[in-house]
mmCIF file of C-alpha atoms in Angstrom:
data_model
loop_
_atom_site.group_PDB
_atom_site.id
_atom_site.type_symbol
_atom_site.label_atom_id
_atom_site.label_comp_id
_atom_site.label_asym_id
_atom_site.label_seq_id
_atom_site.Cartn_x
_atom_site.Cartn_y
_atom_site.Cartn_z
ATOM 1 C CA UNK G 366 2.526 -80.088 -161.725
ATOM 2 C CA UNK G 367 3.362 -82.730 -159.511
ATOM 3 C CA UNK G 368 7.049 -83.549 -158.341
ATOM 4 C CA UNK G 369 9.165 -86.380 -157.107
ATOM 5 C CA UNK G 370 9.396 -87.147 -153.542
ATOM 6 C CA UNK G 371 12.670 -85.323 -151.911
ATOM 7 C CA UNK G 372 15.894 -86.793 -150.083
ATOM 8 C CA UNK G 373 15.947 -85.174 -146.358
ATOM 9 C CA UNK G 374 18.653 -84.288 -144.248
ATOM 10 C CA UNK G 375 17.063 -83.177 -140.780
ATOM 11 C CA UNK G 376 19.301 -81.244 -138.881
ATOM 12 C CA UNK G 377 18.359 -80.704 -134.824
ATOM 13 C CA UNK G 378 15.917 -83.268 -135.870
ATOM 14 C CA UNK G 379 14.617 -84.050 -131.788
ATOM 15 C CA UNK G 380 12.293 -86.655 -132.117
ATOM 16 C CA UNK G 381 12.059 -86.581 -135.996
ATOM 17 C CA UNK G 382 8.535 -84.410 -136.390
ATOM 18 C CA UNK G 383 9.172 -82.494 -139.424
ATOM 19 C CA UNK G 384 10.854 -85.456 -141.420
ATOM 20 C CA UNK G 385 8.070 -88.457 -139.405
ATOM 21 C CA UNK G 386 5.340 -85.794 -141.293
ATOM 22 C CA UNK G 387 7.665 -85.706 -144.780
ATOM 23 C CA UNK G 388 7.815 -89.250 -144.577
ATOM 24 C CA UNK G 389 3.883 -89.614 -144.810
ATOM 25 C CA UNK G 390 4.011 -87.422 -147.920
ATOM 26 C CA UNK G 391 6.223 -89.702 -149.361
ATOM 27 C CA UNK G 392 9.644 -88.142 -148.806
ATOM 28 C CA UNK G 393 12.404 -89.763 -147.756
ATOM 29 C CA UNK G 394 15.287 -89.145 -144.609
ATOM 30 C CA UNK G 395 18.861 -89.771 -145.598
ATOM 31 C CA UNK G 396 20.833 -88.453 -142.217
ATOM 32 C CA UNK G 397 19.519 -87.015 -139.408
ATOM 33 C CA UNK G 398 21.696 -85.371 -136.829
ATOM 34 C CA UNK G 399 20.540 -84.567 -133.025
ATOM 35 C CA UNK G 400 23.159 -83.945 -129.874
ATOM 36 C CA UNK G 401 20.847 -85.070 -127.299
ATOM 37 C CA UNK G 402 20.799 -88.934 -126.314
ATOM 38 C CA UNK G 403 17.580 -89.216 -125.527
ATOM 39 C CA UNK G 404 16.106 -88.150 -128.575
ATOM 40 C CA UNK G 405 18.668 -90.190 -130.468
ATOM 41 C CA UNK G 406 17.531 -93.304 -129.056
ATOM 42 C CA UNK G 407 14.303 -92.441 -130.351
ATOM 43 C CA UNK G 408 15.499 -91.657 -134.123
ATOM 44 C CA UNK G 409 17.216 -94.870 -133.797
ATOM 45 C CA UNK G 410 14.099 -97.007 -132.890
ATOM 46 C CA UNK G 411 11.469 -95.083 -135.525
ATOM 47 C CA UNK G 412 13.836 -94.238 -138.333
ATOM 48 C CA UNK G 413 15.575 -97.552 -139.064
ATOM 49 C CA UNK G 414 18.187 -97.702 -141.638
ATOM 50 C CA UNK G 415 18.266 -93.447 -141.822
ATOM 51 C CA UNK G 416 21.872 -92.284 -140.544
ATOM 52 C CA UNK G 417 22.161 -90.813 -137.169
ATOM 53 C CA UNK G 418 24.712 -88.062 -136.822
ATOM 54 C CA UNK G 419 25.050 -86.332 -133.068
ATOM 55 C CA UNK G 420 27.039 -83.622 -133.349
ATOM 56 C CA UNK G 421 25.753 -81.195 -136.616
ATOM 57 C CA UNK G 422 29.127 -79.328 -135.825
ATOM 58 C CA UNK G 423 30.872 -82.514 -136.682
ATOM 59 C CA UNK G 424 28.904 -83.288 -140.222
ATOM 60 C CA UNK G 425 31.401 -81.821 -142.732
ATOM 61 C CA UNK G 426 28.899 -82.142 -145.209
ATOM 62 C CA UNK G 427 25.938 -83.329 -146.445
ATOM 63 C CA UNK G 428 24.846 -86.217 -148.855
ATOM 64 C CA UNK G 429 25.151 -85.551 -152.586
ATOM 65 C CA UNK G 430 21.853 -86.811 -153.018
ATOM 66 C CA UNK G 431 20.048 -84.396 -150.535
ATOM 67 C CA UNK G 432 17.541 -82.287 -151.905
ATOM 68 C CA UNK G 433 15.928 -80.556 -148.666
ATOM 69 C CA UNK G 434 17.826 -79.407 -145.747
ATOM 70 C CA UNK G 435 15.048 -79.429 -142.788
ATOM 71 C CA UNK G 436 16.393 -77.143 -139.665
ATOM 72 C CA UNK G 437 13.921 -76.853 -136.621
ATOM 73 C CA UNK G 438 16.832 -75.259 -134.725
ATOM 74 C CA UNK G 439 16.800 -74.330 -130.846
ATOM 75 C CA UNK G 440 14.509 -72.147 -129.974
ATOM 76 C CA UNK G 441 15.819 -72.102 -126.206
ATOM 77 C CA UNK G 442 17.611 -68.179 -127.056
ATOM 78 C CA UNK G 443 14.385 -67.126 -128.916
ATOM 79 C CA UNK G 444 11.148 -68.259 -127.083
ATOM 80 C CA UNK G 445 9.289 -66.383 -124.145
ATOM 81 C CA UNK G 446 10.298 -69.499 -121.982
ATOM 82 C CA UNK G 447 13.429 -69.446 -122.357
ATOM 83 C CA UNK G 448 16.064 -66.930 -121.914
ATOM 84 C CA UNK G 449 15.042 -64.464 -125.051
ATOM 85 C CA UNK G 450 19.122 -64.111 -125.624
ATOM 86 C CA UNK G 451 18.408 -64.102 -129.647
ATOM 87 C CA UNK G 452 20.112 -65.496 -132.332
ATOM 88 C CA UNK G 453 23.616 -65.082 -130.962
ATOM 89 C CA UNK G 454 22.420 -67.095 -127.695
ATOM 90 C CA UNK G 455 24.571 -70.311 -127.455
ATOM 91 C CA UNK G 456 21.713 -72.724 -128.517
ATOM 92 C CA UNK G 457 19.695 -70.536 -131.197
ATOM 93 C CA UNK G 458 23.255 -69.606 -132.633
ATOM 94 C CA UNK G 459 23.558 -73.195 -134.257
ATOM 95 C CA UNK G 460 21.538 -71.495 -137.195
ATOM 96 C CA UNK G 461 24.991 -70.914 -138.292
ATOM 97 C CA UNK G 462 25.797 -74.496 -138.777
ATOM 98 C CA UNK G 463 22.824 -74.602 -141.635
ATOM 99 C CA UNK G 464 24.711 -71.721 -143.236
ATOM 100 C CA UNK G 465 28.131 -73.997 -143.083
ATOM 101 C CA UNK G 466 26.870 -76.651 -144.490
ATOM 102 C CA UNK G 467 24.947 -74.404 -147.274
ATOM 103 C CA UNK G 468 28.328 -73.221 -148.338
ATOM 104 C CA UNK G 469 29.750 -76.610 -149.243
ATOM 105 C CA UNK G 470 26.990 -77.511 -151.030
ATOM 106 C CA UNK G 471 23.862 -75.591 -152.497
ATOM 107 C CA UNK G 472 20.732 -77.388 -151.480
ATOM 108 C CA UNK G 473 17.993 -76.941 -153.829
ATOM 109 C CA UNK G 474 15.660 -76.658 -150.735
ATOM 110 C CA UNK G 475 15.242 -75.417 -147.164
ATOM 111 C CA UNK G 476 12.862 -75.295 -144.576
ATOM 112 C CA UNK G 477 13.664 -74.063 -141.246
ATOM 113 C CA UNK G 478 10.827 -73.714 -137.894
ATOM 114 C CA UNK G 479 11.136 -71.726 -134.992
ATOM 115 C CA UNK G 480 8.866 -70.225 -132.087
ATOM 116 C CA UNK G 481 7.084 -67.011 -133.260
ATOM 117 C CA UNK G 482 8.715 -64.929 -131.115
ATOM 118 C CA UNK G 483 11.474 -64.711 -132.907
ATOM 119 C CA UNK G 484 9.373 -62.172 -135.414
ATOM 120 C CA UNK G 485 9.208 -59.682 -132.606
ATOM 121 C CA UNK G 486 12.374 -60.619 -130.129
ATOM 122 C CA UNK G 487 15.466 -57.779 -130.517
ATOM 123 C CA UNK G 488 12.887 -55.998 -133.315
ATOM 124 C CA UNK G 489 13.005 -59.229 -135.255
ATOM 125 C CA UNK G 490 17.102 -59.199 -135.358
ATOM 126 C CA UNK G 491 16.864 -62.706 -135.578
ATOM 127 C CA UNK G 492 14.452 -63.490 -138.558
ATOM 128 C CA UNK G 493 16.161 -60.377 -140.020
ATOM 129 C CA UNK G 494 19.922 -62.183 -139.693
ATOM 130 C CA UNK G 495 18.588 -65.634 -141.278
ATOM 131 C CA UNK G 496 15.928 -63.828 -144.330
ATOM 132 C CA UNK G 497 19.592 -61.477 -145.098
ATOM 133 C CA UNK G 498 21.755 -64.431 -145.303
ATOM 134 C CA UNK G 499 19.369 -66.326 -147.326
ATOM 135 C CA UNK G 500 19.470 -63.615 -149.920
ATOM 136 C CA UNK G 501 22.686 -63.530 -150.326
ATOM 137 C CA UNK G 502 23.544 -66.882 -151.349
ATOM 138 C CA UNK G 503 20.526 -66.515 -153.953
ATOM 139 C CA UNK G 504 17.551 -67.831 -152.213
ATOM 140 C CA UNK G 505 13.877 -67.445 -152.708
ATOM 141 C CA UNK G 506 12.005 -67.374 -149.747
ATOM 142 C CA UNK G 507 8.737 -67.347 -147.819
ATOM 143 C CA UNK G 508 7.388 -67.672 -144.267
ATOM 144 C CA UNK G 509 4.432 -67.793 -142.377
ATOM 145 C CA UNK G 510 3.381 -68.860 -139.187
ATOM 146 C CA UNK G 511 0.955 -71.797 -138.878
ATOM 147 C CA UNK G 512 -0.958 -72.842 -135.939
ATOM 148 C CA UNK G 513 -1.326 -76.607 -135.062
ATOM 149 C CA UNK G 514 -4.965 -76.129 -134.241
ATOM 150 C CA UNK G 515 -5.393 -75.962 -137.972
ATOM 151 C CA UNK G 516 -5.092 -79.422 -138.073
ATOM 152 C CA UNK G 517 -7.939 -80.942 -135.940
ATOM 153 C CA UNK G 518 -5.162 -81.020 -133.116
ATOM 154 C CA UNK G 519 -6.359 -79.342 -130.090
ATOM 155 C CA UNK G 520 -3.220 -77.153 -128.924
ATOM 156 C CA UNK G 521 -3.386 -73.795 -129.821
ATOM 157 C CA UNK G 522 0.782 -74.021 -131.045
ATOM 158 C CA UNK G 523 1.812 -71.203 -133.310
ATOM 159 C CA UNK G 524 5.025 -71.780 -135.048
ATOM 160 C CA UNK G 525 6.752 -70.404 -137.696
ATOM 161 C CA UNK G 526 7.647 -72.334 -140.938
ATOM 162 C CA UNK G 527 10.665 -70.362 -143.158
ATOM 163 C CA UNK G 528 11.092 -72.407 -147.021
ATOM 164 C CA UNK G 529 13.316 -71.448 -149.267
ATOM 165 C CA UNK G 530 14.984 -72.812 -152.755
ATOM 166 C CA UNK G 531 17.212 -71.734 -155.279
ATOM 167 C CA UNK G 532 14.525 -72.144 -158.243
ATOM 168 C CA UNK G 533 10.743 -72.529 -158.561
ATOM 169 C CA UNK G 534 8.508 -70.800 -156.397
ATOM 170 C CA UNK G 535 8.058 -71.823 -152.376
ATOM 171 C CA UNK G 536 4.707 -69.555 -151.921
ATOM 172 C CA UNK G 537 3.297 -72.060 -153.866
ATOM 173 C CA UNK G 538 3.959 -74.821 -151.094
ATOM 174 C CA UNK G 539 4.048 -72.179 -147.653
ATOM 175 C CA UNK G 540 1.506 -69.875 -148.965
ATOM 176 C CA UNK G 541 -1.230 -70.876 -151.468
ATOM 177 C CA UNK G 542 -3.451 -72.761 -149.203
ATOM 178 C CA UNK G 543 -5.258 -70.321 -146.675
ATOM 179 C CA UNK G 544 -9.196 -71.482 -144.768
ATOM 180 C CA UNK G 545 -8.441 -68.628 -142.939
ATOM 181 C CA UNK G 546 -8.587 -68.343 -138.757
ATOM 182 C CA UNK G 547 -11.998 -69.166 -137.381
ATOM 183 C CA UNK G 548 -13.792 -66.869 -134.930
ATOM 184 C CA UNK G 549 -12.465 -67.162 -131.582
ATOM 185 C CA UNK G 550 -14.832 -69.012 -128.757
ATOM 186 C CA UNK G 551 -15.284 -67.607 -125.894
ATOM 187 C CA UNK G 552 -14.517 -68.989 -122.452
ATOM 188 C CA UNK G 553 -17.559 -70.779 -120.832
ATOM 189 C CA UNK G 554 -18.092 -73.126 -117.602
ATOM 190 C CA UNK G 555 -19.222 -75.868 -120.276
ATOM 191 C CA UNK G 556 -16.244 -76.280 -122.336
ATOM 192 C CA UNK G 557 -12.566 -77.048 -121.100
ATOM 193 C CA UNK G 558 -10.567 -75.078 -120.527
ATOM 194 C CA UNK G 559 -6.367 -75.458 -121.082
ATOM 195 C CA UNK G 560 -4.027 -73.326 -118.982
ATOM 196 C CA UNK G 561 -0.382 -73.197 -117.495
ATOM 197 C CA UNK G 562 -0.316 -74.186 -113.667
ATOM 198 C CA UNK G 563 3.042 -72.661 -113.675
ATOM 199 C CA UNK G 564 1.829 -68.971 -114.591
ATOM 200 C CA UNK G 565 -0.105 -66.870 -112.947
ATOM 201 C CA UNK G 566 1.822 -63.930 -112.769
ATOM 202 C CA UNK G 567 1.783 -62.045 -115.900
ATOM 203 C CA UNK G 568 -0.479 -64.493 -118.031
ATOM 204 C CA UNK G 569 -1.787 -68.174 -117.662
ATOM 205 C CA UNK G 570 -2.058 -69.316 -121.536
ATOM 206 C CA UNK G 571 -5.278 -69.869 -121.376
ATOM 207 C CA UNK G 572 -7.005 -72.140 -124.375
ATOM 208 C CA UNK G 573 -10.834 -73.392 -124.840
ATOM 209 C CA UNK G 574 -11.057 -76.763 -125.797
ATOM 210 C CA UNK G 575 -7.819 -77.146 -126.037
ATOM 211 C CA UNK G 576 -4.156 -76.787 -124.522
ATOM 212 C CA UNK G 577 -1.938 -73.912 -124.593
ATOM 213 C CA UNK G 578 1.354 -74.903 -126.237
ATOM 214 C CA UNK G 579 3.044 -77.924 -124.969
ATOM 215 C CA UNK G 580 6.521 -76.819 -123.987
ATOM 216 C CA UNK G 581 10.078 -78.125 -123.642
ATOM 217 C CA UNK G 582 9.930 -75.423 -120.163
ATOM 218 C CA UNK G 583 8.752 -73.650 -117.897
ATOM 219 C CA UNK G 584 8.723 -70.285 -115.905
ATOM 220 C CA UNK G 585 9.779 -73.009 -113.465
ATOM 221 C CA UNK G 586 13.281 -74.081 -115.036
ATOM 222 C CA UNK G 587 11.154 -77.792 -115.675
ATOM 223 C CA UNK G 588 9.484 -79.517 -118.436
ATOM 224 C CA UNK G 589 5.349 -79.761 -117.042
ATOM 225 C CA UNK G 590 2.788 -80.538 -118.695
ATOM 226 C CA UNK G 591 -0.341 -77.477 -119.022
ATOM 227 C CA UNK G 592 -3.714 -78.395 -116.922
ATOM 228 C CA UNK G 593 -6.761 -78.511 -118.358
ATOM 229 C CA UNK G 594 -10.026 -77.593 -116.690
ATOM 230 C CA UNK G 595 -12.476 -80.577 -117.683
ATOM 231 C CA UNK G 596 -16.397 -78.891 -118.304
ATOM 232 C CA UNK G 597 -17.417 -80.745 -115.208
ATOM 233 C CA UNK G 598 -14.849 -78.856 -112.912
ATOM 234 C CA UNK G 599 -12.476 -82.142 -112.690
ATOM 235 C CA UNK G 600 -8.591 -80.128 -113.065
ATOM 236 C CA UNK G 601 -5.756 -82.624 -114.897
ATOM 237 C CA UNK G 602 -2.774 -82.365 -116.439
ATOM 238 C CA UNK G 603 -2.815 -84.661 -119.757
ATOM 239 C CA UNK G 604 -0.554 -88.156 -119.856
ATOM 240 C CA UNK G 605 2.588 -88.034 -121.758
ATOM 241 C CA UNK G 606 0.819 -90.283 -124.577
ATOM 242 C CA UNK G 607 -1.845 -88.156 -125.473
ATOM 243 C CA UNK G 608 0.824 -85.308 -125.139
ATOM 244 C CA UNK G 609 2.473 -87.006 -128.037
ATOM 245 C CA UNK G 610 -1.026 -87.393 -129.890
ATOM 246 C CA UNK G 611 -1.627 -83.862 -129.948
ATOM 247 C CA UNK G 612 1.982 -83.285 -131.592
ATOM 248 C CA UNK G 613 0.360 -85.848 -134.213
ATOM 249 C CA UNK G 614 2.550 -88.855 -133.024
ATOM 250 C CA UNK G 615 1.541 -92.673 -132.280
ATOM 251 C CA UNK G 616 0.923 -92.864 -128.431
ATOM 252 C CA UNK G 617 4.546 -94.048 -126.836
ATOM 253 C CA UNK G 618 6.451 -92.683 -129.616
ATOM 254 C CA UNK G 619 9.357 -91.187 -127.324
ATOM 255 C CA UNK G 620 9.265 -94.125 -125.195
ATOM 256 C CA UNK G 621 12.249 -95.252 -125.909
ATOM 257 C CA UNK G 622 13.611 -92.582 -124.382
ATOM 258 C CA UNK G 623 12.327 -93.297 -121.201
ATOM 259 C CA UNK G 624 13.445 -97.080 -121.240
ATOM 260 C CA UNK G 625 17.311 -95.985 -121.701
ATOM 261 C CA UNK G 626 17.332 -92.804 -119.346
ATOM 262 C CA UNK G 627 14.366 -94.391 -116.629
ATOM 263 C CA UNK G 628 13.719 -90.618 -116.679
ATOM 264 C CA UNK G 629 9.973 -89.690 -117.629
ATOM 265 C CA UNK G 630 10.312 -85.917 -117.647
ATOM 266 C CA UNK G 631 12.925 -86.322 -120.836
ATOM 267 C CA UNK G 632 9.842 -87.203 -122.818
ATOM 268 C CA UNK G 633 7.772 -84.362 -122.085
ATOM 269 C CA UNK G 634 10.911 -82.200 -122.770
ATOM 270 C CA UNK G 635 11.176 -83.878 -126.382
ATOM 271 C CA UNK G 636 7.556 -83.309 -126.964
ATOM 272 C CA UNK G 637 7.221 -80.335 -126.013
ATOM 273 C CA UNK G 638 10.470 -79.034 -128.767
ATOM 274 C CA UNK G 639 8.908 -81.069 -131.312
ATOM 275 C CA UNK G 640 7.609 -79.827 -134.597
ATOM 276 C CA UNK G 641 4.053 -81.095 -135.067
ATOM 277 C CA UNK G 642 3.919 -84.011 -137.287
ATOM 278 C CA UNK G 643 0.462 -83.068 -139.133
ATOM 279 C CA UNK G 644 2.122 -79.235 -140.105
ATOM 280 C CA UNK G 645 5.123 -81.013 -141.337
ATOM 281 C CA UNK G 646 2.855 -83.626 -143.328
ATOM 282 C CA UNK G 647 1.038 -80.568 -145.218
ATOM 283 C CA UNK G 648 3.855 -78.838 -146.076
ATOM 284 C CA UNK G 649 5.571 -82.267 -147.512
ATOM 285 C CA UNK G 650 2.211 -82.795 -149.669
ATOM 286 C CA UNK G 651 2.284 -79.569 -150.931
ATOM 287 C CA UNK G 652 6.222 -79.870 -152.006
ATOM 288 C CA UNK G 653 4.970 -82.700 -154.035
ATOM 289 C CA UNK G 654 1.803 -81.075 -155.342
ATOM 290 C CA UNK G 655 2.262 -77.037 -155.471
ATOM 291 C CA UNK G 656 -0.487 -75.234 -155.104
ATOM 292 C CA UNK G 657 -1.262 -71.525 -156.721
ATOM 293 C CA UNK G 658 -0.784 -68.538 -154.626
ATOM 294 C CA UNK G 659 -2.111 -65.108 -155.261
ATOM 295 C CA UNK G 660 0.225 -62.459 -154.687
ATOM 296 C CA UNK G 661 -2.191 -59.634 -155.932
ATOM 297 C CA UNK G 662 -2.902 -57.131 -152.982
ATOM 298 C CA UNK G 663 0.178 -57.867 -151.291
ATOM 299 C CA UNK G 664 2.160 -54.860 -150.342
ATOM 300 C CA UNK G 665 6.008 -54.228 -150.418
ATOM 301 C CA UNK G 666 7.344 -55.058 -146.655
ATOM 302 C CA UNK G 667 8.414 -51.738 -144.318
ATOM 303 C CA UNK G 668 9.995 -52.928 -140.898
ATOM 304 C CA UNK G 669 9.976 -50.597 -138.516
ATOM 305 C CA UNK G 670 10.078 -53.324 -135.581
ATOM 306 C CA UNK G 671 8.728 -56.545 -135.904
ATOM 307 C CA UNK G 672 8.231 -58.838 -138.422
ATOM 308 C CA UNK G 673 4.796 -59.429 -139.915
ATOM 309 C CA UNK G 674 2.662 -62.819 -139.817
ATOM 310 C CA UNK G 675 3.818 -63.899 -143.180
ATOM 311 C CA UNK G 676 6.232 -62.496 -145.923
ATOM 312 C CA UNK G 677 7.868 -63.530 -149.015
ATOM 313 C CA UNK G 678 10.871 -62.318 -151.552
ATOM 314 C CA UNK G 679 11.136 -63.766 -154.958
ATOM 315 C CA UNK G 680 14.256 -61.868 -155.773
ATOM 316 C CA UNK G 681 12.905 -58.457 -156.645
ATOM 317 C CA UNK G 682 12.001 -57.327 -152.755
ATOM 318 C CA UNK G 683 10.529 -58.216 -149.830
ATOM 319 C CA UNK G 684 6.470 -58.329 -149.101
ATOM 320 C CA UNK G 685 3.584 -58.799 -146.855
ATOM 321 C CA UNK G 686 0.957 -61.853 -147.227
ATOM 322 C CA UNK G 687 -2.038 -61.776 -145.779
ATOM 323 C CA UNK G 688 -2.658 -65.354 -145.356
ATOM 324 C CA UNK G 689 -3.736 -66.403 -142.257
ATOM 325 C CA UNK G 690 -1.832 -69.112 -139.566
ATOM 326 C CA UNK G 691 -4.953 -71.744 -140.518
ATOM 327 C CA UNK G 692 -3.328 -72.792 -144.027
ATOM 328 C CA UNK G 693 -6.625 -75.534 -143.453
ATOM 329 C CA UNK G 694 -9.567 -75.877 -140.962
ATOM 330 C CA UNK G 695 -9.619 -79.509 -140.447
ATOM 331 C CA UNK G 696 -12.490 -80.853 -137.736
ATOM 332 C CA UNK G 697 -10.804 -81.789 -134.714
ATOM 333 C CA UNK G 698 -12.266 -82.578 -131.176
ATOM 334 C CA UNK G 699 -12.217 -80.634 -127.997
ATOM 335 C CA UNK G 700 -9.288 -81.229 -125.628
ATOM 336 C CA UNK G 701 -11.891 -83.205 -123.481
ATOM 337 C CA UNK G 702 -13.113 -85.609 -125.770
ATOM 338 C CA UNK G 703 -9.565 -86.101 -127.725
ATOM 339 C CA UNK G 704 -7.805 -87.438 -124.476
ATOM 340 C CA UNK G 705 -7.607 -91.242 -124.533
ATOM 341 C CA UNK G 706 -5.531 -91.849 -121.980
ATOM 342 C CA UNK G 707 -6.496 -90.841 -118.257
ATOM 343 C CA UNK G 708 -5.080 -87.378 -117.103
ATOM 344 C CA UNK G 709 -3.710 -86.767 -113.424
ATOM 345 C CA UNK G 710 -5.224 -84.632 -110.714
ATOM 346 C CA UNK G 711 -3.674 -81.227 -110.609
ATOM 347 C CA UNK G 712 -1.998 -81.602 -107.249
ATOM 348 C CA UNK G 713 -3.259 -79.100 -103.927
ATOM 349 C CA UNK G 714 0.079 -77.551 -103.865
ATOM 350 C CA UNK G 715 0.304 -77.131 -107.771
ATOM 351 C CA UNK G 716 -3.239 -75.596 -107.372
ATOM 352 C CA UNK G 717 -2.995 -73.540 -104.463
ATOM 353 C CA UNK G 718 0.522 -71.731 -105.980
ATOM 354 C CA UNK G 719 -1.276 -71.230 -109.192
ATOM 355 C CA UNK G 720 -4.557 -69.543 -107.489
ATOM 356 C CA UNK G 721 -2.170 -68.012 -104.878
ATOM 357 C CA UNK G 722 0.015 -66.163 -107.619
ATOM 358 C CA UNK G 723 -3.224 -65.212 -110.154
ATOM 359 C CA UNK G 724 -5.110 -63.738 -107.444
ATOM 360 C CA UNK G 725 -1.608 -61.893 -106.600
ATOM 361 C CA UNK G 726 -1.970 -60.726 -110.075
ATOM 362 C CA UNK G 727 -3.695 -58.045 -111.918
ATOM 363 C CA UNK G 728 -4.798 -60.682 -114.248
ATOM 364 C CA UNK G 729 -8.397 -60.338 -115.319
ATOM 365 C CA UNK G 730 -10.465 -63.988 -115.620
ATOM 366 C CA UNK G 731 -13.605 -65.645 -115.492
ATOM 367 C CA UNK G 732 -15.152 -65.734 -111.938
ATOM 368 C CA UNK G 733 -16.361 -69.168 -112.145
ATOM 369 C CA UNK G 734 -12.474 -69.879 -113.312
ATOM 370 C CA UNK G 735 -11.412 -68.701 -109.747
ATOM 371 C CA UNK G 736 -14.427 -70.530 -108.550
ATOM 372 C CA UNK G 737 -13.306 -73.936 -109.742
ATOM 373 C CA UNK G 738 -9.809 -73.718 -109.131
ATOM 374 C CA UNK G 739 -11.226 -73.409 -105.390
ATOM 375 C CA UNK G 740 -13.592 -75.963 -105.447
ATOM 376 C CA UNK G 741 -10.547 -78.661 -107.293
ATOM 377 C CA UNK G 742 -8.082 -77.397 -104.210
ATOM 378 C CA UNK G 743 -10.788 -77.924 -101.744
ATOM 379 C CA UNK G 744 -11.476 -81.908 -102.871
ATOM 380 C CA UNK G 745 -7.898 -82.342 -103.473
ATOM 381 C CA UNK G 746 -7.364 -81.002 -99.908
ATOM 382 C CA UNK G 747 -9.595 -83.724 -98.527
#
């Protein structure tokens, strides 16, 4: 059964990810609010015509003719890089907003995306406060989380993608589609090799043939960009246009941005809290053309901690799904052959810290890892 195309209202809407990927599946923004200037002047260049609202805790209320409610709240409160306060942390806590809104009007649909973390941050208090208050005003629900890698895009970028409506059935958008996760590849000299410069202590990231997740932060208080270890020992950090290709955006997409503030780092901050536009773009095709999920073998859910990868509730309890966080497994190219644009040498001081700190460490890694980072701090040493 195939349905009509949607009216959007995107709250926390950044750069417009989730409703730019709608959009190409033929759905259709009617307000989209966002506090930060930056990103506005973005919405305001790529969504012409759409209303821009700053403040969601000005919006009294939404459009009558709204039919999904998209919500990629802050994640600032809930993700490793930020300050893990949870959902009553002064950014995350703007959840409650969506719930403010939901009680002047009943939207038929939902969909809200967060870091994964949040299934296992406070024992999943977080995912546990949003899933309780979505039952109680009558919502069916399911989650799971989906990794942008999925996609052909090389960033390994797990995220988790909550939908929820009042009828019909949202496993059949969030949950019927499963190619299931490939088997892992292994580290080697030959392929690239993604990492974060600005670990080292307790981790480093690490991705083959592709990037770690692009983030909004860092253990260092700034939006930077992960390096990426080219097969021929070369050490670069990625420019901020193929950044915004492997979030599935045009090249320059946030460059308006940069033009009002004359501030590049605001753009890798913006990309890095993005949603990715290709996740967002199979979720909106499958609102339009459900699929058929299979529910037999899934188990009634017992928390003791933690939230699992994926769950649903229908109205008659909560359960596990076992699909995986590859919904699809569409060809992509390794991080080395995707960039188009030239990267920038890791700097010696950016390399040196980052070797200093993981041979600090107790860290276990390749040897010819530690080997190249040398050899990169040696040339860029002179």
């Amino acid at each position: 059964m195939e349905r009509e195309p949607l009216t959007v209202a995107g709250l926390f809407a950044g750069v417009g990810g989730i409703e730019l990927g709608l959009s190409r599946s033929g759905h259709r923004a009617e307000v989209l609010c966002e506090i930060e200037d930056p990103a506005l002047c973005v919405l305001e260049k790529r969504f012409s015509g759409v209303r821009l609202q700053k403040d969601v805790r000005a919006l009294r209320s939404l459009p009558r003719d709204v039919d999904l409610l998209t919500a990629g709240f802050p994640c600032q409160d809930l993700s490793q890089a930020g300050k893990t306060e949870g959902i009553g942390g002064e950014r995350s806590g703007l959840i409650g907003e969506v719930f403010r809104l939901l009680s002047r009007r009943k939207i038929p649909w939902l969909l809200i995306e967060n870091v994964s973390f949040m299934l296992s941050l406070g024992r999943g208090h977080a995912m546990d406060a949003i899933i309780s208050e979505l039952e109680r005003r009558g919502y069916r629900w399911a989650y799971r989380v989906v990794d942008t890698r999925a996609f052909g895009l090389p960033q390994r970028r797990q995220r988790v993608f909550l939908l929820a409506c009042l009828d019909g059935d949202p496993r059949d958008v969030l949950l019927a589609d499963d190619a299931g996760e490939p088997a892992p590849v292994a580290p080697a000299r030959k392929r690239s090799f993604g990492f974060y410069w600005t670990e080292g202590n307790t981790g480093i990231g690490a991705a083959v043939d592709a990037i770690p997740t692009i983030k909004g932060g860092s253990s260092f208080g700034i939006p930077s960009p992960p390096a990426i270890m080219l097969p021929y020992g070369r050490i670069v950090t990625p420019d901020i246009r193929d950044a915004e290709r492997l979030q599935g955006f045009e090249p320059d997409w946030t460059l308006p941005a940069e033009e009002a503030t004359r501030r590049k780092g605001k753009r890798w901050k913006m990309v890095g809290n993005a949603v990715s536009v290709d996740a967002a773009e199979w979720l909106g095709s499958r609102l339009c053309r459900p699929g058929e999920y299979d529910p037999s073998g899934d188990l009634p859910l017992v928390r003791a901690g933690s939230w699992p990868k994926s769950a649903w509730n229908m109205g008659k309890g909560r359960f596990v799904s076992k699909v995986s966080a590859w919904p699809v497994q569409r060809q992509g190219l390794p991080i080395h052959d995707f960039l188009d644009f030239p990267g920038k040498d890791l700097s010696a001081r950016a390399t040196a810290g980052f070797l200093s700190r993981l041979k600090a460490s107790s860290l276990r890694y390749p040897d010819w890892f530690g080997i190249q980072l040398q050899k990169h701090l040696d040339r860029m040493s002179g």
